[in-house]
Short mmCIF file of C-alpha atoms in Angstrom, two decimals:
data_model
loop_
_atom_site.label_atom_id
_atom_site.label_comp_id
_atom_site.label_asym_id
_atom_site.label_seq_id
_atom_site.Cartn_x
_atom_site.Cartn_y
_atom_site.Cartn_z
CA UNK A 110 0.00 0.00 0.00
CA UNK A 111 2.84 2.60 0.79
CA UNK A 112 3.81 1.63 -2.38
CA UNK A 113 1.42 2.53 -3.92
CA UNK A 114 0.76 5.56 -1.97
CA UNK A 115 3.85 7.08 -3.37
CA UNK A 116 3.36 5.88 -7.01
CA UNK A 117 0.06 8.01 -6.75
CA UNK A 118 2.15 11.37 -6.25
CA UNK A 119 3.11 11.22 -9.77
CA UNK A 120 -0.38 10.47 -11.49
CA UNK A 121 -0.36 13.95 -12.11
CA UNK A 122 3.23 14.76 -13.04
CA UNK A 123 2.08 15.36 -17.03
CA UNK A 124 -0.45 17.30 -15.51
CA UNK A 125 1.57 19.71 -13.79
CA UNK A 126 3.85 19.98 -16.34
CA UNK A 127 1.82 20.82 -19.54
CA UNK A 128 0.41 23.53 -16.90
CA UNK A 129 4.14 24.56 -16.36
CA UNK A 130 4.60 24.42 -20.22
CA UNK A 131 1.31 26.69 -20.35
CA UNK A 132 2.39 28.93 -18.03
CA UNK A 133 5.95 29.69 -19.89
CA UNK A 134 3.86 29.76 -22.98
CA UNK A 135 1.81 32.38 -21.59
CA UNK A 136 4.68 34.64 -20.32
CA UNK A 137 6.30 34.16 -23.95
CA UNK A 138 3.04 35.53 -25.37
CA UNK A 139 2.17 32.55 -27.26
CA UNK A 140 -1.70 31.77 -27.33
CA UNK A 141 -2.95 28.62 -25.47
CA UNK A 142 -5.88 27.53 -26.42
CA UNK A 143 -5.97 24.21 -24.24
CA UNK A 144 -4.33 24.07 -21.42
CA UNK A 145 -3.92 20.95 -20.56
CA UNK A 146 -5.85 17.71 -21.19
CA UNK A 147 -6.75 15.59 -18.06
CA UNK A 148 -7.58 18.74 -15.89
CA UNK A 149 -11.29 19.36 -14.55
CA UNK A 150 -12.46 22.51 -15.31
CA UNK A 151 -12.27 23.51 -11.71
CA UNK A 152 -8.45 22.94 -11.84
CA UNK A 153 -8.21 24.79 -14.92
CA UNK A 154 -9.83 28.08 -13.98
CA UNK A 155 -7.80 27.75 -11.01
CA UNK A 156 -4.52 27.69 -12.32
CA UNK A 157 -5.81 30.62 -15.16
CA UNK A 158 -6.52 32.62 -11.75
CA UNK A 159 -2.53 32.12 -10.92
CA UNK A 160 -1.62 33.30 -14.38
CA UNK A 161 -3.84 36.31 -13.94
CA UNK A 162 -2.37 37.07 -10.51
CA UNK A 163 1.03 36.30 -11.62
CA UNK A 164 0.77 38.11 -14.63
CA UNK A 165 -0.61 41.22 -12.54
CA UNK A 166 2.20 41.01 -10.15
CA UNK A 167 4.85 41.11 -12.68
CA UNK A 168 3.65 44.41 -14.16
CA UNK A 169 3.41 45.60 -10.50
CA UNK A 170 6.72 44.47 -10.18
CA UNK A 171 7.60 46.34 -13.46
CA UNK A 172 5.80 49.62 -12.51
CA UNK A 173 8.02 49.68 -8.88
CA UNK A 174 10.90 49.17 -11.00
CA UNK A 175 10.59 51.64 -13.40
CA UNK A 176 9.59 54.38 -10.56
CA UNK A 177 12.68 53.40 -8.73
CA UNK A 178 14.84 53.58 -11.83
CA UNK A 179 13.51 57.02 -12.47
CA UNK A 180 14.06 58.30 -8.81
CA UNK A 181 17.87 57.03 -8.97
CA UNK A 182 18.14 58.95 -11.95
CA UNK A 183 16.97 62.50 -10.17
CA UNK A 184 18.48 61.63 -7.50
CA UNK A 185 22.13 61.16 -9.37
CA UNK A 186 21.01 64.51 -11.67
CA UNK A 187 20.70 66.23 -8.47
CA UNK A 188 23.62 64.96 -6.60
CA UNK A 189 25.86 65.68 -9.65
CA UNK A 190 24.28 69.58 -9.95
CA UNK A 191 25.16 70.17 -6.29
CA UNK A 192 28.85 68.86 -6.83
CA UNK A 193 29.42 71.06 -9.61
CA UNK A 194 29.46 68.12 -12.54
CA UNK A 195 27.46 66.88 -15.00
CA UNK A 196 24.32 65.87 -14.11
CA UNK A 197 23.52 61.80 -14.94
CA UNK A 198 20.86 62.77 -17.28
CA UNK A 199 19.56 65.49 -19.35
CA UNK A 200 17.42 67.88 -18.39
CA UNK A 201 14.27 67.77 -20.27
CA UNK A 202 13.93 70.79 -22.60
CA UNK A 203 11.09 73.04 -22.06
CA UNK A 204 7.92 73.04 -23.96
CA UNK A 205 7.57 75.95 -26.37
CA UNK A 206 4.94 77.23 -24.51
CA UNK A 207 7.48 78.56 -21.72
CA UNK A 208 9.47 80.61 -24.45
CA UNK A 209 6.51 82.28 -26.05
CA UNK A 210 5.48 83.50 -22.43
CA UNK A 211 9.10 84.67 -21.52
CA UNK A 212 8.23 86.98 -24.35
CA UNK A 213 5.09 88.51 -23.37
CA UNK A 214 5.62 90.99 -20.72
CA UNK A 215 3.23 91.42 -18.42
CA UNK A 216 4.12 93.50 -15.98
CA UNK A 217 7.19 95.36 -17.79
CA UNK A 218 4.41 98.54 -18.57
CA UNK A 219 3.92 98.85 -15.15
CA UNK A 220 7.08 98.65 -13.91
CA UNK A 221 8.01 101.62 -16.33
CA UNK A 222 5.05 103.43 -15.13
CA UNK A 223 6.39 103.14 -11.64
CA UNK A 224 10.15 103.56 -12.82
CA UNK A 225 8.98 107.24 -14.48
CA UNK A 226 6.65 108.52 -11.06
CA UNK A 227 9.59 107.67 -9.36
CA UNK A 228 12.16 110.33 -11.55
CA UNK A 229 9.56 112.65 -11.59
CA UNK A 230 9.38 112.65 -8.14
CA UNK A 231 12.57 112.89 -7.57
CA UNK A 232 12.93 115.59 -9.86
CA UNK A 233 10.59 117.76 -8.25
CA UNK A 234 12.31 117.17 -4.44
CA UNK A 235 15.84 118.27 -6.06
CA UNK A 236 14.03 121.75 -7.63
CA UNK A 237 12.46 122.65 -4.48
CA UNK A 238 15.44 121.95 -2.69
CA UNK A 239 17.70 123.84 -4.95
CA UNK A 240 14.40 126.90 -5.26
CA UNK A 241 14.40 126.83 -0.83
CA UNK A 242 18.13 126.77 -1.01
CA UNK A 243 18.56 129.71 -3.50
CA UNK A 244 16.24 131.35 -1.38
CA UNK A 245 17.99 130.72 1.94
CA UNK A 246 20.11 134.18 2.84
CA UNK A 247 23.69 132.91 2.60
CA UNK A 248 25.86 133.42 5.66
CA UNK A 249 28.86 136.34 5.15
CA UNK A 250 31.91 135.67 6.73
CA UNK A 251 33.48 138.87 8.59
CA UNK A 252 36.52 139.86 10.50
CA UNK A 253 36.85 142.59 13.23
CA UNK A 254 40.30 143.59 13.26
CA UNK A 255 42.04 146.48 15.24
CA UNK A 256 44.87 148.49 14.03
CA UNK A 257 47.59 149.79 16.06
CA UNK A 258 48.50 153.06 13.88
CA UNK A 259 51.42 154.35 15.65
CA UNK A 260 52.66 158.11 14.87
CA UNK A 261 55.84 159.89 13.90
CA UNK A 262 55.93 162.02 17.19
CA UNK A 263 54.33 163.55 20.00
CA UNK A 264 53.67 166.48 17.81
CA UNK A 265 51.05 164.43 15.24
CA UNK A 266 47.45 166.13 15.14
CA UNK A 267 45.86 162.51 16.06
CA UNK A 268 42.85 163.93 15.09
CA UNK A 269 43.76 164.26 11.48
CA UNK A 270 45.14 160.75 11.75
CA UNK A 271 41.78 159.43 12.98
CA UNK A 272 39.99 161.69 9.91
CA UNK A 273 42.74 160.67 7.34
CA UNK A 274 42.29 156.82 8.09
CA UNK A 275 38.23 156.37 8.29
CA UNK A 276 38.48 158.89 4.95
CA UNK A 277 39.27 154.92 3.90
CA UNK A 278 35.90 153.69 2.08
CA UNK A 279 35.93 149.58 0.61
CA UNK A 280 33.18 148.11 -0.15
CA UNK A 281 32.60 145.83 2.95
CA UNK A 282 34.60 148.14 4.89
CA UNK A 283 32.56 149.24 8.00
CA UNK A 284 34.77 151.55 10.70
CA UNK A 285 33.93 151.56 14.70
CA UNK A 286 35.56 152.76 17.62
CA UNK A 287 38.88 154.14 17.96
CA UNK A 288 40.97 155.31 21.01
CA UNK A 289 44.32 156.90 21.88
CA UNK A 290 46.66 154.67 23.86
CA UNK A 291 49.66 156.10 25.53
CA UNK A 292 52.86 154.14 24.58
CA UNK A 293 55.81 156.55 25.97
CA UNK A 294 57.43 160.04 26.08
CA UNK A 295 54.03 161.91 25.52
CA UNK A 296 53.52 159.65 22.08
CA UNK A 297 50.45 158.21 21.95
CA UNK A 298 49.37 155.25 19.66
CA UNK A 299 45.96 154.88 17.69
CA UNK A 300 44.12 152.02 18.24
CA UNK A 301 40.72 152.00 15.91
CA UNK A 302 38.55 148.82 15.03
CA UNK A 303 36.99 148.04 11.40
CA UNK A 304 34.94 145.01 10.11
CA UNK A 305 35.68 143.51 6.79
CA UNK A 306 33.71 141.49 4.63
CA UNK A 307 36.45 138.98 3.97
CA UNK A 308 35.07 137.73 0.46
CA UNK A 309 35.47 142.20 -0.49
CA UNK A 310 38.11 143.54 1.55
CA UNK A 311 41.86 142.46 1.94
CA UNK A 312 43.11 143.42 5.61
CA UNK A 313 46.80 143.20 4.22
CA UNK A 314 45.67 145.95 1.53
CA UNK A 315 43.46 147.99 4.38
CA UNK A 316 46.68 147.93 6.43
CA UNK A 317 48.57 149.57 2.89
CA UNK A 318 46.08 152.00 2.74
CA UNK A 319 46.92 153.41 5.96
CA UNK A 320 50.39 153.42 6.17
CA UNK A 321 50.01 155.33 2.69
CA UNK A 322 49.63 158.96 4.68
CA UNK A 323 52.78 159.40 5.29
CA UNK A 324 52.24 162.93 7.23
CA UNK A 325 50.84 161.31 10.59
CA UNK A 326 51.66 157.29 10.12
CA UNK A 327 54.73 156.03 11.05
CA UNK A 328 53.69 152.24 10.82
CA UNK A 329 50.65 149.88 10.95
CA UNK A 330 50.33 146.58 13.04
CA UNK A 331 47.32 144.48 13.40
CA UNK A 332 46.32 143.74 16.88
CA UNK A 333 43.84 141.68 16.92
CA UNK A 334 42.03 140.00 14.78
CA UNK A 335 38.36 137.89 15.11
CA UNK A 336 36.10 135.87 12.78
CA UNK A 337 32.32 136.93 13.02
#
């Protein structure tokens, strides 16, 4: 009985390998019109089923593989970009659309509107700026000085020295005080004060001017001397 038992096992051994011949047959693409003969119909849809989910499975198995294959290839496209080589494969050139929009501006009118407020503005701040500036009273820079006019002798009329040296007229020239300062021996020294416009009147040339009468100057030193 064992015996036979194990001879039994192989009863179907054509069996299962006309449906392993079909099955190879179907993954070659080769039409089967019978699978095998000996097999209930039960059997047969059965292993049809197994094709079908085999079948299915291997395109699954082919869609996975193709999605991975495509994400190694970004990723090695990226990877060589950020290392400053070529990338593994080319980019993929842009539809034509994308070049006939780059063309079309459509903003760029605006922006030039805004560019031109802008210069107009800022052309208006610089004239009134330049109009309140014009009209700003600008700031003359003066000197007081005072003169030490010193005289020949005790015997000078100091009074025709003071006359003789504010008889001195210069645009900017402006006299003030003056004052007799004894310096020795009955000799006394003048001492008078002046403001100058220092863009109009040279003190060097003021100084010139005095020593020029001759009759009552001996010499001509500035003693002081302040900005206003």
């Amino acid at each position: 009985m064992s015996a036979l038992a194990m001879e039994s096992f192989w009863f179907n051994k054509s069996a299962c390998d006309d449906a392993e011949r079909a099955y190879y047959e179907k993954l070659s693409g080769c039409q089967v019109d019978t699978l095998v003969t000996g097999l209930s119909s039960a059997e047969e849809m059965a292993l049809v089923k197994k094709l079908n989910a085999l079948e299915t499975e291997n395109k699954q198995l082919k869609k996975v593989t193709d999605d991975l294959k495509a994400l190694v290839l970004s990723l090695e496209a990226r990877v060589g970009s950020l290392e400053g080589g070529k990338p593994a494969a080319k980019a993929a050139p842009a539809p034509a659309a994308a070049d006939d929009d780059d063309d079309v501006d459509l903003f760029g009118s605006d922006e030039e509107e805004d560019d031109a407020e802008k210069a107009r503005i800022t052309e208006e701040r610089l004239k009134a700026y330049h109009e309140k500036k014009s009209k700003k009273p600008q700031v003359i820079a003066k000197t007081s000085v005072l003169f030490d006019v010193k005289p020949w002798d005790d015997e000078t009329d100091h009074n025709e020295m003071i006359k003789a040296c504010k008889s001195i007229e210069m645009d900017g020239l402006v006299w003030g005080a003056n004052k007799l300062v004894p310096i020795g021996y009955g000799i006394k020294k003048l001492q008078i004060m002046c403001t100058v416009e220092d863009a109009k009147v040279s003190i060097e040339e003021l100084g010139e001017k005095i020593e020029a009468f001759e009759d009552f100057v001996q010499s001509v030193d500035v003693a002081a001397m302040n900005k206003i």
